[in-house]
Amino acid sequence: MLLFALAFLFVILQPSTGQFPRVCANVQSLLSKECCPPWDGDGSPCGELSSRGSCQNILLSQAPLGPQFPFSGVDDREDWPSVFYNRTCRCEGNFMGFNCGECKFGFSGLNCTERQVKTRRNIFQLTASEKNKFLAYLNLAKNIPSQDYVIATGTYTQMNNGSNPMFRDINVYDLFVWMHYYASRDTLLGGSNVWRDIDFAHEAPGFLPWHRVFLLMWERQIQRITGDENFTIPYWDWRDAEDCEVCNDEYMGGRHPTNPNLLSPASIFSSWQVICTRSEEYNSQQALCSATSEGPIRRNPGNNDKSRTPRLPSSAEVEFCLSLTQYESGTMDKMANYSFRNTLEGFADPQTAISNPAQSGLHNALHIYMNGSMSQVQGSANDPIFVLHHAFVDSIFERWLRRHRPMLEVYPAANAPIGHNRENYMVPFIPLYRNGEFFKPSRELGYDYEYLQEPALQSFQDFLTPYLQQARQIWAWLVGAAVFGGIVTAVLTGLIRACRKKKGGTSSEIQPLLIESEDYNNISYQSNF
């Protein structure tokens, strides 16, 4: 009954976040390379008549890229989205969306002027009804087609450069599975050749901002299709967990009684079909994932390769990761040392921050531990545990941002792997988002985490921490400056006293012995350091 009611709500609500806008998946839009749909509110492209936005040429970053991808003009994702469109809506103020028809993250209201901050909560802190509602929302998303978005089933070349569009419908949940696949898939080079060392969402600086946008879009999509504007993604705090605490039929599905690689028949997720898991098949056929069903979710938590991932991450490892002061370093890929991003992603040792791709720590450890659909990058979002896991990873990113308070310039502007420079647009999102736009505190994007909402005193301590760290770095200079200042003060004091003694007795009537109180209040003191 709940599913039916939610489906009815979907009919009257229009989600507007995703990948290829349906209204732009046609010959005219592809050949003109323009995706500037009208806003329903006034019927003008991008809501221009209402000053929401206008159709503009896309401004692509010209910053140099790293050496990891030695090709040019062979992948549709290069300089996203220019292969498909070079004119899109550029929204003004707090408006957002492929037609400027919605509000930016963190804003609401008719004119998108109302600030809002929603709270993501620990899944184990939800009431039974809240938890059941979350599960129902997931199942609804899996069974409702996306109204506004479609997916590409062929490359631009296979579409005959736009004259033969190749798109298909997809349900709301699988839309996000496909986007995750599309961002991380291999480059098809023709014949049987592929290039594997490419990923627009992993193994580089954009890993954390990309998944932050992914979750925000997913969260908003659920809000739209259910009509529940207060919905937020719950997170699973897996620190120090001895096993998969959410892997039971009350939450994300228990183990099948006769096949340990499958989910319990009592779980609603046991009937789900996965997509985009056969990367080698797609590569051999030089084809894209077409989102056809490829079997049930597979999961066998804990029965993974222990030499690679011996256990789930610990609190100590998370704290060490948070202590790292560099967001990115070196080659800015999975070989980076002392990089917060690479350590949190799991390619660097969570106890030393030295790159070790043979091991899987923190974020990667969870994926490997699940030993199934979540353990293969391109199809990992098929398992609904994915959103719980990445919400907690995002909260660790948020803790680092609050502790170190980095300037935007900390995020690399150039020489990162393809698609990961600060001003690059994230693949494959339309509307367009730049990596650097999400390198900022979550509260500016309209959400917070329950366990990070600490008392005012702790917030004050967090505020002081980066300044105290800077003070430690220059303490020797400060001491030297203090000593020098003391010497100068002593010399000046001695000279002043000597002058006073010299003038004493000849001009006693000129200077008053005491300063009148009203004159005292008019004196201002300044110190120059």
Short mmCIF file of C-alpha atoms in Angstrom, two decimals:
data_model
loop_
_atom_site.label_atom_id
_atom_site.label_comp_id
_atom_site.label_asym_id
_atom_site.label_seq_id
_atom_site.Cartn_x
_atom_site.Cartn_y
_atom_site.Cartn_z
CA MET A 1 0.00 0.00 0.00
CA LEU A 2 2.86 2.36 0.88
CA LEU A 3 4.54 1.61 -2.45
CA PHE A 4 1.31 2.42 -4.31
CA ALA A 5 0.92 5.71 -2.46
CA LEU A 6 4.49 6.70 -3.22
CA ALA A 7 4.03 5.78 -6.87
CA PHE A 8 1.02 8.07 -7.02
CA LEU A 9 3.09 10.91 -5.60
CA PHE A 10 5.68 10.29 -8.28
CA VAL A 11 3.14 10.97 -11.01
CA ILE A 12 2.55 14.50 -9.74
CA LEU A 13 6.14 15.34 -8.92
CA GLN A 14 8.92 15.80 -11.44
CA PRO A 15 12.47 14.91 -10.42
CA SER A 16 15.10 16.99 -12.13
CA THR A 17 18.55 15.67 -11.37
CA GLY A 18 20.45 13.06 -13.33
CA GLN A 19 22.40 12.41 -16.52
CA PHE A 20 21.17 12.98 -20.11
CA PRO A 21 18.02 15.16 -19.90
CA ARG A 22 15.27 13.44 -21.87
CA VAL A 23 14.40 16.71 -23.63
CA CYS A 24 17.97 16.89 -25.00
CA ALA A 25 18.31 13.25 -26.07
CA ASN A 26 17.24 13.86 -29.69
CA VAL A 27 18.73 14.54 -33.10
CA GLN A 28 18.14 18.28 -33.01
CA SER A 29 19.86 18.79 -29.65
CA LEU A 30 22.78 16.50 -30.49
CA LEU A 31 23.46 18.01 -33.91
CA SER A 32 23.16 21.58 -32.61
CA LYS A 33 25.09 20.56 -29.45
CA GLU A 34 22.69 22.63 -27.38
CA CYS A 35 20.82 21.56 -24.25
CA CYS A 36 18.85 24.57 -23.02
CA PRO A 37 15.36 23.27 -22.22
CA PRO A 38 12.51 25.65 -21.31
CA TRP A 39 11.52 26.14 -17.69
CA ASP A 40 7.87 25.24 -17.19
CA GLY A 41 7.32 28.34 -15.10
CA ASP A 42 7.56 30.78 -18.03
CA GLY A 43 8.22 28.59 -21.07
CA SER A 44 11.52 30.27 -21.90
CA PRO A 45 14.86 28.45 -22.30
CA CYS A 46 16.55 28.20 -18.91
CA GLY A 47 13.80 30.42 -17.42
CA GLU A 48 15.46 33.46 -18.96
CA LEU A 49 12.25 35.54 -18.89
CA SER A 50 12.18 35.08 -15.12
CA SER A 51 15.89 35.86 -14.74
CA ARG A 52 16.64 32.32 -13.66
CA GLY A 53 19.36 31.71 -16.25
CA SER A 54 20.30 31.80 -19.90
CA CYS A 55 21.68 29.56 -22.63
CA GLN A 56 25.44 30.01 -22.73
CA ASN A 57 28.54 28.49 -24.27
CA ILE A 58 30.26 26.06 -21.95
CA LEU A 59 33.50 27.41 -20.50
CA LEU A 60 35.99 24.55 -20.37
CA SER A 61 39.09 24.50 -18.21
CA GLN A 62 42.35 24.93 -20.12
CA ALA A 63 44.54 23.79 -17.23
CA PRO A 64 47.02 21.00 -18.10
CA LEU A 65 46.23 17.43 -17.09
CA GLY A 66 48.39 14.74 -15.55
CA PRO A 67 50.17 12.10 -17.66
CA GLN A 68 47.89 9.18 -16.75
CA PHE A 69 45.76 9.45 -19.93
CA PRO A 70 48.00 9.86 -23.00
CA PHE A 71 45.21 10.23 -25.56
CA SER A 72 43.05 13.01 -26.93
CA GLY A 73 39.75 12.89 -28.78
CA VAL A 74 39.06 9.20 -28.16
CA ASP A 75 36.66 9.31 -25.19
CA ASP A 76 33.25 11.01 -25.02
CA ARG A 77 34.00 12.08 -21.45
CA GLU A 78 36.97 14.27 -22.35
CA ASP A 79 36.15 17.94 -21.68
CA TRP A 80 32.73 16.92 -20.45
CA PRO A 81 30.10 17.50 -21.83
CA SER A 82 31.45 19.14 -25.00
CA VAL A 83 31.28 16.00 -27.16
CA PHE A 84 27.50 16.01 -26.73
CA TYR A 85 26.69 19.66 -25.93
CA ASN A 86 28.66 22.90 -25.98
CA ARG A 87 25.77 25.14 -24.90
CA THR A 88 23.81 24.55 -21.70
CA CYS A 89 21.85 26.56 -19.16
CA ARG A 90 23.92 28.80 -16.94
CA CYS A 91 21.76 29.53 -13.90
CA GLU A 92 21.81 32.72 -11.87
CA GLY A 93 21.77 33.25 -8.11
CA ASN A 94 20.49 30.25 -6.19
CA PHE A 95 18.82 28.58 -9.15
CA MET A 96 20.05 25.24 -10.49
CA GLY A 97 19.05 22.38 -12.78
CA PHE A 98 19.34 21.53 -16.47
CA ASN A 99 16.64 24.17 -17.11
CA CYS A 100 17.29 26.32 -13.99
CA GLY A 101 14.03 25.00 -12.62
CA GLU A 102 15.17 24.08 -9.11
CA CYS A 103 17.15 25.49 -6.21
CA LYS A 104 20.82 25.02 -5.43
CA PHE A 105 21.66 22.55 -2.69
CA GLY A 106 20.97 24.25 0.63
CA PHE A 107 18.21 26.55 -0.63
CA SER A 108 14.46 26.26 -0.99
CA GLY A 109 11.39 28.41 -1.52
CA LEU A 110 9.65 29.86 -4.56
CA ASN A 111 12.63 32.07 -5.40
CA CYS A 112 15.27 29.83 -3.79
CA THR A 113 16.03 32.39 -1.07
CA GLU A 114 15.37 30.27 2.02
CA ARG A 115 18.44 28.72 3.63
CA GLN A 116 18.09 25.17 4.96
CA VAL A 117 20.34 22.63 6.66
CA LYS A 118 19.09 19.06 6.99
CA THR A 119 20.65 16.38 9.17
CA ARG A 120 21.89 12.98 8.04
CA ARG A 121 21.54 10.45 10.85
CA ASN A 122 23.06 7.15 11.91
CA ILE A 123 20.87 4.38 10.50
CA PHE A 124 20.80 2.72 13.93
CA GLN A 125 19.38 5.90 15.45
CA LEU A 126 16.32 5.83 13.19
CA THR A 127 13.02 4.69 14.65
CA ALA A 128 11.48 1.53 13.24
CA SER A 129 9.05 3.56 11.15
CA GLU A 130 11.84 5.84 9.85
CA LYS A 131 13.98 2.86 8.94
CA ASN A 132 11.10 1.08 7.19
CA LYS A 133 10.29 4.26 5.29
CA PHE A 134 13.90 4.48 4.11
CA LEU A 135 13.79 0.89 2.85
CA ALA A 136 10.48 1.57 1.11
CA TYR A 137 11.94 4.64 -0.58
CA LEU A 138 14.85 2.57 -1.89
CA ASN A 139 12.49 -0.04 -3.29
CA LEU A 140 10.29 2.62 -4.87
CA ALA A 141 13.32 4.16 -6.62
CA LYS A 142 14.17 0.71 -8.00
CA ASN A 143 10.69 0.29 -9.46
CA ILE A 144 9.87 3.76 -10.82
CA PRO A 145 11.17 4.98 -14.19
CA SER A 146 12.99 8.31 -14.30
CA GLN A 147 10.75 10.90 -15.95
CA ASP A 148 13.40 13.48 -16.78
CA TYR A 149 16.48 11.43 -17.62
CA VAL A 150 17.64 8.68 -19.95
CA ILE A 151 20.97 6.87 -20.35
CA ALA A 152 23.20 6.50 -23.41
CA THR A 153 23.52 2.99 -24.84
CA GLY A 154 26.17 3.94 -27.38
CA THR A 155 29.11 6.26 -27.82
CA TYR A 156 28.80 9.49 -29.78
CA THR A 157 30.56 7.81 -32.71
CA GLN A 158 28.16 4.87 -32.54
CA MET A 159 25.35 7.44 -32.62
CA ASN A 160 26.78 8.60 -35.97
CA ASN A 161 27.86 11.86 -34.34
CA GLY A 162 24.37 12.58 -33.09
CA SER A 163 22.26 11.74 -36.14
CA ASN A 164 21.26 8.37 -34.68
CA PRO A 165 20.52 8.88 -30.95
CA MET A 166 21.00 5.81 -28.75
CA PHE A 167 19.26 6.30 -25.40
CA ARG A 168 16.90 4.28 -23.24
CA ASP A 169 14.70 4.66 -20.18
CA ILE A 170 15.89 3.57 -16.75
CA ASN A 171 14.51 3.45 -13.22
CA VAL A 172 15.52 6.07 -10.69
CA TYR A 173 17.83 3.88 -8.60
CA ASP A 174 19.58 2.32 -11.59
CA LEU A 175 20.10 5.78 -13.12
CA PHE A 176 22.61 6.40 -10.36
CA VAL A 177 24.15 2.93 -10.71
CA TRP A 178 24.67 3.68 -14.41
CA MET A 179 26.18 7.11 -13.74
CA HIS A 180 28.69 5.56 -11.34
CA TYR A 181 29.54 2.96 -13.99
CA TYR A 182 29.85 5.57 -16.76
CA ALA A 183 32.25 7.74 -14.74
CA SER A 184 34.54 4.81 -13.93
CA ARG A 185 34.36 2.69 -17.11
CA ASP A 186 37.39 1.99 -19.32
CA THR A 187 38.08 3.95 -22.51
CA LEU A 188 37.10 2.04 -25.65
CA LEU A 189 39.91 2.43 -28.20
CA GLY A 190 38.49 0.31 -31.01
CA GLY A 191 38.94 -3.33 -31.93
CA SER A 192 39.55 -5.11 -28.66
CA ASN A 193 41.67 -2.34 -27.21
CA VAL A 194 40.80 -0.43 -24.05
CA TRP A 195 42.57 1.96 -21.68
CA ARG A 196 42.02 1.03 -18.05
CA ASP A 197 43.99 3.73 -16.25
CA ILE A 198 41.15 6.25 -16.34
CA ASP A 199 38.44 7.06 -13.84
CA PHE A 200 36.52 10.32 -13.51
CA ALA A 201 35.24 9.53 -10.01
CA HIS A 202 38.06 7.63 -8.28
CA GLU A 203 41.82 7.47 -7.72
CA ALA A 204 42.33 11.24 -7.90
CA PRO A 205 41.36 14.54 -6.19
CA GLY A 206 37.77 14.49 -7.42
CA PHE A 207 36.91 11.28 -5.56
CA LEU A 208 35.40 13.05 -2.55
CA PRO A 209 33.67 15.99 -4.30
CA TRP A 210 32.28 13.64 -6.98
CA HIS A 211 30.67 11.29 -4.48
CA ARG A 212 29.44 14.28 -2.46
CA VAL A 213 27.52 15.51 -5.51
CA PHE A 214 26.36 11.97 -6.28
CA LEU A 215 24.80 11.63 -2.81
CA LEU A 216 23.23 15.10 -2.92
CA MET A 217 21.62 14.31 -6.27
CA TRP A 218 20.47 10.89 -5.08
CA GLU A 219 19.05 12.43 -1.91
CA ARG A 220 17.16 15.08 -3.85
CA GLN A 221 15.82 12.49 -6.29
CA ILE A 222 14.31 10.51 -3.41
CA GLN A 223 12.82 13.70 -2.00
CA ARG A 224 11.21 14.40 -5.36
CA ILE A 225 9.71 11.01 -6.10
CA THR A 226 8.34 10.57 -2.57
CA GLY A 227 7.29 14.13 -1.81
CA ASP A 228 9.29 13.87 1.43
CA GLU A 229 11.33 17.08 1.33
CA ASN A 230 12.87 16.28 4.73
CA PHE A 231 14.41 12.98 3.64
CA THR A 232 18.14 12.58 4.20
CA ILE A 233 20.45 9.64 3.56
CA PRO A 234 21.34 7.73 6.72
CA TYR A 235 24.93 6.64 7.28
CA TRP A 236 26.54 3.52 8.68
CA ASP A 237 29.37 4.24 11.10
CA TRP A 238 31.54 1.20 10.44
CA ARG A 239 34.48 2.16 12.68
CA ASP A 240 35.61 -0.79 14.83
CA ALA A 241 32.72 -2.96 13.62
CA GLU A 242 33.42 -6.66 13.98
CA ASP A 243 31.11 -7.62 11.13
CA CYS A 244 28.54 -6.16 8.75
CA GLU A 245 26.05 -4.79 11.26
CA VAL A 246 23.54 -3.76 8.58
CA CYS A 247 23.62 -7.15 6.84
CA ASN A 248 20.42 -8.55 8.29
CA ASP A 249 16.82 -8.68 7.12
CA GLU A 250 15.82 -5.83 9.43
CA TYR A 251 18.11 -3.51 7.50
CA MET A 252 19.95 -4.16 4.22
CA GLY A 253 19.43 -7.90 3.87
CA GLY A 254 20.82 -10.97 5.59
CA ARG A 255 22.65 -13.97 4.20
CA HIS A 256 20.80 -16.55 2.10
CA PRO A 257 20.30 -19.79 4.11
CA THR A 258 21.69 -22.08 1.38
CA ASN A 259 23.81 -19.77 -0.81
CA PRO A 260 26.15 -17.50 1.19
CA ASN A 261 26.77 -15.30 -1.85
CA LEU A 262 23.13 -14.20 -2.11
CA LEU A 263 20.72 -12.24 0.08
CA SER A 264 18.05 -13.75 2.29
CA PRO A 265 14.67 -14.24 0.55
CA ALA A 266 13.14 -12.35 3.47
CA SER A 267 14.85 -9.15 2.35
CA ILE A 268 13.21 -6.87 -0.23
CA PHE A 269 16.64 -6.51 -1.82
CA SER A 270 16.83 -10.22 -2.71
CA SER A 271 14.60 -9.56 -5.73
CA TRP A 272 16.72 -6.68 -7.04
CA GLN A 273 18.58 -7.19 -10.31
CA VAL A 274 22.01 -5.64 -10.84
CA ILE A 275 23.24 -3.78 -13.94
CA CYS A 276 26.60 -2.72 -15.38
CA THR A 277 28.68 -5.47 -13.74
CA ARG A 278 30.18 -7.13 -16.83
CA SER A 279 32.94 -4.72 -17.77
CA GLU A 280 35.02 -7.27 -19.67
CA GLU A 281 32.05 -8.18 -21.82
CA TYR A 282 31.37 -4.54 -22.66
CA ASN A 283 35.05 -4.00 -23.46
CA SER A 284 35.24 -6.98 -25.79
CA GLN A 285 32.14 -5.75 -27.61
CA GLN A 286 33.33 -2.11 -27.54
CA ALA A 287 29.92 -1.29 -26.08
CA LEU A 288 28.43 0.64 -23.18
CA CYS A 289 26.37 -0.91 -20.41
CA SER A 290 22.76 -0.85 -21.62
CA ALA A 291 21.31 -1.36 -18.11
CA THR A 292 19.85 -4.79 -18.83
CA SER A 293 19.42 -7.09 -15.83
CA GLU A 294 22.45 -9.20 -14.95
CA GLY A 295 21.32 -11.24 -11.98
CA PRO A 296 20.72 -10.70 -8.23
CA ILE A 297 22.82 -8.68 -5.79
CA ARG A 298 25.77 -10.70 -4.57
CA ARG A 299 27.22 -10.22 -1.10
CA ASN A 300 29.25 -12.46 1.20
CA PRO A 301 30.61 -10.11 3.86
CA GLY A 302 33.78 -11.11 5.67
CA ASN A 303 34.70 -13.99 3.37
CA ASN A 304 37.03 -11.79 1.36
CA ASP A 305 40.78 -12.01 0.75
CA LYS A 306 42.15 -11.36 4.25
CA SER A 307 45.64 -10.62 2.95
CA ARG A 308 44.22 -7.58 1.17
CA THR A 309 41.62 -6.49 3.74
CA PRO A 310 42.00 -8.29 7.08
CA ARG A 311 39.18 -6.40 8.87
CA LEU A 312 36.93 -3.38 8.83
CA PRO A 313 38.58 0.01 9.50
CA SER A 314 39.28 1.20 13.04
CA SER A 315 38.68 4.51 14.79
CA ALA A 316 42.44 4.96 15.16
CA GLU A 317 42.91 4.68 11.40
CA VAL A 318 40.22 7.29 10.77
CA GLU A 319 41.84 9.65 13.29
CA PHE A 320 45.25 9.21 11.69
CA CYS A 321 43.76 9.96 8.30
CA LEU A 322 42.15 13.13 9.66
CA SER A 323 45.52 14.30 11.00
CA LEU A 324 46.99 14.51 7.49
CA THR A 325 47.32 18.14 6.47
CA GLN A 326 47.69 17.69 2.70
CA TYR A 327 44.52 17.07 0.74
CA GLU A 328 46.50 15.89 -2.28
CA SER A 329 50.15 15.26 -3.10
CA GLY A 330 52.64 14.05 -5.69
CA THR A 331 51.08 12.43 -8.74
CA MET A 332 47.59 13.00 -7.30
CA ASP A 333 46.52 9.45 -8.11
CA LYS A 334 46.52 6.14 -6.23
CA MET A 335 50.29 6.39 -5.82
CA ALA A 336 50.14 9.62 -3.80
CA ASN A 337 51.84 9.59 -0.36
CA TYR A 338 50.69 11.56 2.70
CA SER A 339 47.52 12.51 0.85
CA PHE A 340 44.34 12.73 2.92
CA ARG A 341 42.26 11.87 -0.15
CA ASN A 342 44.33 8.84 -1.14
CA THR A 343 44.45 7.56 2.44
CA LEU A 344 40.70 7.94 2.94
CA GLU A 345 39.99 6.40 -0.44
CA GLY A 346 42.07 3.43 0.65
CA PHE A 347 45.09 3.24 -1.66
CA ALA A 348 47.49 4.46 1.05
CA ASP A 349 48.18 2.70 4.33
CA PRO A 350 45.85 4.12 7.04
CA GLN A 351 48.67 3.96 9.59
CA THR A 352 51.49 5.53 7.55
CA ALA A 353 49.79 7.30 4.60
CA ILE A 354 52.28 5.61 2.25
CA SER A 355 50.74 4.38 -0.99
CA ASN A 356 50.16 0.63 -1.12
CA PRO A 357 47.64 -0.35 -3.83
CA ALA A 358 48.10 -4.02 -2.91
CA GLN A 359 46.22 -3.33 0.31
CA SER A 360 42.75 -1.83 0.75
CA GLY A 361 42.14 0.56 3.62
CA LEU A 362 39.28 2.73 4.88
CA HIS A 363 36.83 3.38 1.99
CA ASN A 364 38.20 0.57 -0.20
CA ALA A 365 38.24 -1.85 2.72
CA LEU A 366 34.44 -1.71 3.02
CA HIS A 367 33.99 -2.50 -0.66
CA ILE A 368 36.39 -5.46 -0.55
CA TYR A 369 34.94 -6.73 2.74
CA MET A 370 31.43 -6.99 1.21
CA ASN A 371 32.84 -9.57 -1.19
CA GLY A 372 30.24 -9.26 -3.94
CA SER A 373 28.53 -6.63 -6.07
CA MET A 374 30.05 -3.83 -3.99
CA SER A 375 33.57 -5.11 -4.60
CA GLN A 376 33.68 -4.29 -8.32
CA VAL A 377 34.07 -0.55 -8.90
CA GLN A 378 31.86 0.00 -11.91
CA GLY A 379 28.86 -1.89 -10.51
CA SER A 380 29.35 -1.22 -6.79
CA ALA A 381 26.36 1.12 -6.47
CA ASN A 382 24.01 -1.82 -7.17
CA ASP A 383 24.18 -2.77 -3.50
CA PRO A 384 22.12 -0.28 -1.45
CA ILE A 385 24.75 -0.45 1.30
CA PHE A 386 26.72 1.78 -1.10
CA VAL A 387 24.80 4.92 -0.08
CA LEU A 388 25.14 4.20 3.67
CA HIS A 389 28.87 3.63 3.24
CA HIS A 390 29.55 6.69 1.14
CA ALA A 391 27.50 8.92 3.42
CA PHE A 392 29.89 8.00 6.24
CA VAL A 393 32.94 8.48 4.01
CA ASP A 394 31.57 11.93 3.17
CA SER A 395 31.24 12.67 6.88
CA ILE A 396 34.96 11.93 7.33
CA PHE A 397 35.69 14.31 4.45
CA GLU A 398 33.53 16.86 6.26
CA ARG A 399 35.46 16.40 9.50
CA TRP A 400 38.72 17.06 7.63
CA LEU A 401 37.30 20.22 6.05
CA ARG A 402 36.17 21.53 9.44
CA ARG A 403 39.44 20.68 11.17
CA HIS A 404 41.84 22.09 8.56
CA ARG A 405 39.66 24.79 6.97
CA PRO A 406 41.44 24.68 3.59
CA MET A 407 41.18 27.47 1.06
CA LEU A 408 39.75 26.53 -2.34
CA GLU A 409 43.29 26.82 -3.72
CA VAL A 410 44.22 23.68 -1.77
CA TYR A 411 42.25 21.69 -4.33
CA PRO A 412 44.58 21.15 -7.35
CA ALA A 413 43.95 23.53 -10.25
CA ALA A 414 46.16 21.67 -12.73
CA ASN A 415 48.09 18.47 -13.50
CA ALA A 416 45.58 16.15 -11.84
CA PRO A 417 44.40 13.05 -13.76
CA ILE A 418 41.88 13.75 -16.51
CA GLY A 419 38.61 15.18 -15.22
CA HIS A 420 39.95 15.93 -11.74
CA ASN A 421 41.28 19.50 -11.97
CA ARG A 422 39.49 22.10 -9.89
CA GLU A 423 37.59 23.67 -12.80
CA ASN A 424 36.76 20.43 -14.66
CA TYR A 425 33.10 19.53 -14.92
CA MET A 426 32.21 16.26 -13.24
CA VAL A 427 31.36 13.31 -15.51
CA PRO A 428 28.55 12.56 -16.30
CA PHE A 429 26.37 15.10 -14.53
CA ILE A 430 23.97 17.45 -16.30
CA PRO A 431 23.41 20.09 -14.94
CA LEU A 432 27.13 20.82 -14.78
CA TYR A 433 29.12 20.89 -11.54
CA ARG A 434 32.81 21.70 -11.13
CA ASN A 435 35.00 19.72 -8.71
CA GLY A 436 35.98 22.81 -6.76
CA GLU A 437 32.37 23.84 -6.11
CA PHE A 438 31.99 21.03 -3.58
CA PHE A 439 35.28 21.46 -1.77
CA LYS A 440 33.57 23.31 1.07
CA PRO A 441 31.70 22.57 4.31
CA SER A 442 28.50 20.56 4.00
CA ARG A 443 26.43 23.15 5.84
CA GLU A 444 26.98 25.49 2.91
CA LEU A 445 25.40 22.77 0.76
CA GLY A 446 22.41 22.33 3.05
CA TYR A 447 23.21 19.32 5.19
CA ASP A 448 25.04 18.19 8.30
CA TYR A 449 25.78 14.97 10.16
CA GLU A 450 24.15 14.12 13.46
CA TYR A 451 27.39 13.02 15.12
CA LEU A 452 29.19 16.19 14.02
CA GLN A 453 26.68 18.52 15.66
CA GLU A 454 28.87 19.00 18.73
CA PRO A 455 28.50 21.43 21.65
CA ALA A 456 29.55 25.03 21.19
CA LEU A 457 32.76 24.50 23.16
CA GLN A 458 33.94 21.75 20.84
CA SER A 459 33.06 23.89 17.84
CA PHE A 460 35.18 26.70 19.32
CA GLN A 461 38.06 24.28 19.81
CA ASP A 462 37.71 23.12 16.21
CA PHE A 463 37.78 26.78 15.16
CA LEU A 464 41.03 27.39 17.06
CA THR A 465 42.79 24.19 15.98
CA PRO A 466 44.07 25.33 12.56
CA TYR A 467 45.35 28.61 14.02
CA LEU A 468 47.14 26.80 16.85
CA GLN A 469 48.74 24.48 14.28
CA GLN A 470 49.97 27.51 12.33
CA ALA A 471 51.28 29.07 15.54
CA ARG A 472 53.34 25.94 16.25
CA GLN A 473 54.98 26.27 12.85
CA ILE A 474 56.14 29.86 13.52
CA TRP A 475 56.72 29.73 17.30
CA ALA A 476 60.48 30.31 16.97
CA TRP A 477 59.85 33.46 14.95
CA LEU A 478 57.31 34.65 17.51
CA VAL A 479 59.76 34.17 20.39
CA GLY A 480 62.48 36.00 18.48
CA ALA A 481 60.10 38.86 17.70
CA ALA A 482 59.09 39.08 21.36
CA VAL A 483 62.73 39.25 22.52
CA PHE A 484 63.58 41.89 19.94
CA GLY A 485 60.48 43.88 20.89
CA GLY A 486 61.48 43.71 24.56
CA ILE A 487 64.97 45.06 23.80
CA VAL A 488 63.59 47.92 21.71
CA THR A 489 61.06 48.79 24.42
CA ALA A 490 63.79 48.86 27.10
CA VAL A 491 66.01 51.15 25.02
CA LEU A 492 63.16 53.55 24.25
CA THR A 493 62.08 53.62 27.91
CA GLY A 494 65.60 54.51 28.98
CA LEU A 495 65.83 57.34 26.44
CA ILE A 496 62.45 58.76 27.49
CA ARG A 497 63.44 58.77 31.18
CA ALA A 498 66.74 60.46 30.37
CA CYS A 499 64.96 63.18 28.40
CA ARG A 500 62.49 63.78 31.22
CA LYS A 501 65.30 64.19 33.75
CA LYS A 502 67.07 66.65 31.46
CA LYS A 503 63.94 68.80 31.09
CA GLY A 504 62.92 68.57 34.72
CA GLY A 505 62.66 71.86 36.71
CA THR A 506 62.60 74.23 33.72
CA SER A 507 59.17 73.44 32.37
CA SER A 508 57.24 72.08 35.32
CA GLU A 509 54.30 74.37 34.65
CA ILE A 510 53.97 73.26 31.04
CA GLN A 511 53.16 69.57 31.71
CA PRO A 512 50.43 68.65 34.24
CA LEU A 513 51.42 66.16 36.90
CA LEU A 514 48.19 64.17 36.36
CA ILE A 515 46.01 63.67 33.30
CA GLU A 516 42.44 64.81 33.79
CA SER A 517 39.97 61.93 33.55
CA GLU A 518 38.19 63.28 30.46
CA ASP A 519 41.52 63.73 28.68
CA TYR A 520 42.50 60.17 29.60
CA ASN A 521 39.42 58.77 27.90
CA ASN A 522 40.40 60.52 24.65
CA ILE A 523 43.79 58.80 24.41
CA SER A 524 43.95 55.81 22.07
CA TYR A 525 46.61 53.11 22.25
CA GLN A 526 47.96 51.33 19.22
CA SER A 527 50.49 48.54 18.92
CA ASN A 528 52.27 47.54 15.75
CA PHE A 529 53.53 43.95 15.61
#
